Coordinates of N, CA and C in Angstrom, one line a residue:
M1 N 236.7 -25.5 116.2 CA 236.4 -25.3 114.8 C 236.8 -26.5 114.1
P2 N 236.1 -27.4 113.5 CA 236.5 -28.5 112.5 C 237.4 -28.2 111.7
E3 N 238.5 -28.9 111.3 CA 239.5 -28.8 110.3 C 238.9 -29.0 109.1
R4 N 239.1 -28.2 108.2 CA 238.6 -28.1 106.7 C 239.5 -29.1 105.8
P5 N 238.8 -29.8 105.0 CA 239.6 -31.0 104.0 C 240.4 -30.1 103.2
T6 N 241.4 -30.5 102.9 CA 242.6 -29.8 102.1 C 242.9 -30.6 101.0
S7 N 242.5 -31.8 100.6 CA 242.8 -32.7 99.6 C 242.3 -32.0 98.3
Q8 N 243.2 -32.3 97.1 CA 243.0 -31.8 95.9 C 242.0 -32.7 95.1
Q9 N 241.9 -34.0 95.6 CA 240.9 -35.0 95.0 C 239.5 -34.7 95.3
P10 N 238.8 -34.8 94.2 CA 237.3 -34.4 94.4 C 236.6 -35.4 95.1
L11 N 235.7 -35.1 96.1 CA 235.0 -36.0 96.7 C 233.6 -36.4 95.9
V12 N 233.3 -35.6 95.0 CA 231.9 -35.8 94.2 C 232.3 -35.4 92.8
T13 N 231.9 -36.1 91.8 CA 232.1 -35.8 90.3 C 230.7 -35.5 89.7
V14 N 230.5 -34.5 89.2 CA 229.4 -33.9 88.5 C 229.4 -34.3 86.8
E15 N 229.0 -35.3 86.4 CA 229.0 -35.9 85.0 C 228.2 -34.9 83.9
A16 N 228.7 -34.1 83.2 CA 228.2 -33.2 82.3 C 228.7 -33.1 81.0
V17 N 229.3 -34.2 80.5 CA 229.9 -34.6 79.2 C 228.6 -34.6 78.4
G18 N 228.7 -34.0 77.3 CA 227.5 -33.9 76.4 C 226.5 -32.9 76.4
R19 N 226.7 -32.0 77.7 CA 225.8 -31.0 77.9 C 226.5 -29.8 77.6
K20 N 225.7 -28.8 77.1 CA 226.2 -27.4 76.7 C 226.0 -26.4 77.8
C21 N 227.0 -25.5 77.9 CA 226.9 -24.5 79.0 C 225.6 -23.6 78.7
P22 N 224.8 -23.3 79.8 CA 225.2 -23.2 81.1 C 224.9 -24.4 81.9
I23 N 224.3 -25.5 81.2 CA 224.0 -26.6 82.0 C 225.0 -27.4 83.0
P24 N 226.4 -27.5 82.6 CA 227.3 -28.0 83.5 C 227.4 -27.1 84.9
I25 N 227.4 -25.9 84.7 CA 227.3 -24.6 85.9 C 225.9 -25.0 86.7
I26 N 225.0 -25.1 86.2 CA 223.7 -25.4 86.8 C 223.7 -26.8 87.6
M27 N 224.4 -27.7 86.9 CA 224.5 -29.1 87.6 C 225.4 -28.9 88.9
L28 N 226.6 -28.1 88.7 CA 227.7 -27.8 89.9 C 226.7 -27.2 90.9
A29 N 226.2 -26.2 90.7 CA 225.5 -25.2 91.6 C 224.4 -26.0 92.5
A30 N 223.7 -27.0 91.6 CA 222.9 -28.0 92.5 C 223.5 -28.9 93.2
R31 N 224.5 -29.4 93.0 CA 225.3 -30.3 94.0 C 226.3 -30.1 94.7
L32 N 226.7 -28.7 94.6 CA 228.0 -28.3 95.6 C 227.7 -28.4 96.9
H33 N 226.5 -28.4 97.4 CA 226.3 -28.7 98.9 C 226.5 -30.1 99.5
E34 N 226.8 -31.1 98.4 CA 227.3 -32.3 98.9 C 228.6 -32.5 99.3
V35 N 229.4 -31.5 99.1 CA 230.8 -31.5 99.6 C 230.7 -30.7 100.8
P36 N 231.8 -31.0 101.9 CA 232.0 -29.8 102.8 C 232.7 -28.6 102.5
I37 N 232.6 -27.6 103.1 CA 233.4 -26.4 102.8 C 234.7 -26.9 103.0
G38 N 235.7 -26.4 101.9 CA 237.2 -26.7 102.0 C 237.3 -27.8 101.1
A39 N 236.2 -28.6 100.7 CA 236.5 -29.9 99.9 C 236.3 -29.5 98.5
V40 N 236.8 -30.5 97.6 CA 236.8 -30.3 96.2 C 235.7 -31.2 95.5
I41 N 234.9 -30.4 94.5 CA 234.0 -31.0 93.7 C 234.5 -31.2 92.3
A42 N 234.2 -32.1 91.5 CA 234.7 -32.1 90.2 C 233.5 -32.0 89.0
V43 N 233.7 -31.4 87.8 CA 232.6 -31.2 86.9 C 233.5 -31.9 85.6
T44 N 232.8 -32.9 84.9 CA 233.3 -33.2 83.8 C 232.6 -32.6 82.6
A45 N 233.0 -32.0 81.7 CA 232.3 -31.3 80.5 C 233.3 -31.3 79.3
D46 N 232.5 -31.4 78.3 CA 233.3 -31.6 76.9 C 232.8 -30.0 76.0
D47 N 232.0 -29.3 76.4 CA 231.6 -28.1 75.9 C 232.8 -27.1 76.0
P48 N 233.4 -26.6 74.8 CA 234.6 -25.7 75.0 C 234.3 -24.4 75.7
A49 N 233.1 -23.9 75.9 CA 232.8 -22.8 76.8 C 233.2 -23.2 78.3
A50 N 233.1 -24.3 78.7 CA 233.2 -24.6 80.0 C 234.6 -24.2 80.6
S51 N 235.6 -24.1 79.6 CA 237.1 -23.8 80.2 C 237.0 -22.2 80.5
A52 N 236.1 -21.6 80.2 CA 236.1 -20.1 80.5 C 234.8 -19.9 81.5
D53 N 233.7 -20.6 81.3 CA 232.5 -20.1 82.1 C 232.8 -20.9 83.7
I54 N 233.3 -22.0 83.6 CA 233.5 -22.5 85.1 C 234.4 -21.7 86.0
P55 N 235.6 -21.3 85.5 CA 236.4 -20.4 86.3 C 235.6 -19.2 86.7
S56 N 235.1 -18.6 85.6 CA 234.3 -17.3 85.8 C 233.3 -17.4 87.0
W57 N 232.5 -18.6 86.8 CA 231.4 -18.8 87.9 C 232.0 -18.8 89.2
C58 N 233.1 -19.5 89.2 CA 233.9 -19.8 90.6 C 234.2 -18.3 91.1
R59 N 234.9 -17.4 90.3 CA 235.2 -16.0 90.7 C 234.0 -15.4 91.2
M60 N 233.0 -15.3 90.2 CA 231.6 -14.8 90.7 C 231.1 -15.2 92.0
K61 N 231.1 -16.5 92.3 CA 230.4 -17.1 93.5 C 231.4 -17.2 94.9
M62 N 232.8 -16.8 94.5 CA 233.9 -16.9 95.4 C 234.2 -18.3 96.0
H63 N 234.3 -19.2 95.0 CA 234.7 -20.6 95.1 C 236.0 -20.6 94.6
E64 N 237.0 -21.5 95.0 CA 238.3 -21.6 94.4 C 238.3 -22.5 93.2
F65 N 238.8 -22.0 92.0 CA 238.9 -22.9 90.7 C 240.3 -23.5 91.2
V66 N 240.4 -24.9 91.1 CA 241.5 -25.6 91.5 C 242.6 -25.9 90.2
V67 N 241.7 -26.6 89.3 CA 242.5 -27.1 88.2 C 241.7 -27.6 86.9
E68 N 242.0 -27.6 85.7 CA 241.3 -28.2 84.7 C 242.2 -29.4 84.2
R69 N 241.6 -30.5 84.3 CA 242.3 -31.8 83.8 C 242.0 -32.4 82.7
P70 N 242.7 -32.4 81.5 CA 242.4 -32.8 80.2 C 241.9 -34.5 80.5
L71 N 240.8 -34.7 79.8 CA 240.2 -36.2 79.9 C 240.3 -36.8 78.5
A72 N 240.0 -38.0 78.2 CA 239.9 -38.6 76.8 C 238.7 -37.8 76.0
V73 N 237.7 -37.5 76.8 CA 236.6 -36.7 76.1 C 236.3 -35.5 77.3
G74 N 236.7 -34.3 76.9 CA 236.5 -33.0 77.6 C 237.5 -32.8 78.6
S75 N 237.1 -32.2 79.7 CA 238.0 -32.1 80.9 C 237.4 -32.3 82.3
A76 N 238.0 -32.3 83.2 CA 237.5 -32.4 84.5 C 237.9 -31.2 85.2
F77 N 237.0 -30.4 85.9 CA 237.2 -29.1 86.4 C 237.0 -29.2 87.9
H78 N 238.2 -28.9 88.7 CA 238.0 -29.2 90.1 C 237.8 -27.9 90.7
I79 N 236.8 -27.7 91.7 CA 236.4 -26.6 92.3 C 236.5 -27.0 93.9
R80 N 236.9 -25.8 94.7 CA 236.9 -26.1 95.9 C 235.8 -25.1 96.6
R81 N 234.9 -25.8 97.4 CA 233.7 -25.0 98.1 C 234.4 -24.1 99.0
M82 N 234.1 -23.0 99.0 CA 234.6 -22.2 100.1 C 233.6 -21.5 101.2
Y83 N 232.4 -21.7 101.1 CA 231.2 -21.5 101.9 C 230.1 -22.3 101.8

């Protein structure tokens, strides 16, 4: 079985600054397949709802919410693909 990536650094960043929820989540779901299982993908968003919506989506879809990192505009949300 191949070893899963364990880095916290995102392999792909989905740029969703300026988009209102649920668009950042829709963009994340559409691009999640671009990273291998076990790897991290990031979503940048400035909609205040993203701070609650992205971790909730991760729980619902059984992916790991890694961290929210503040940016100059909005935050970067790191998600580990679990399947």
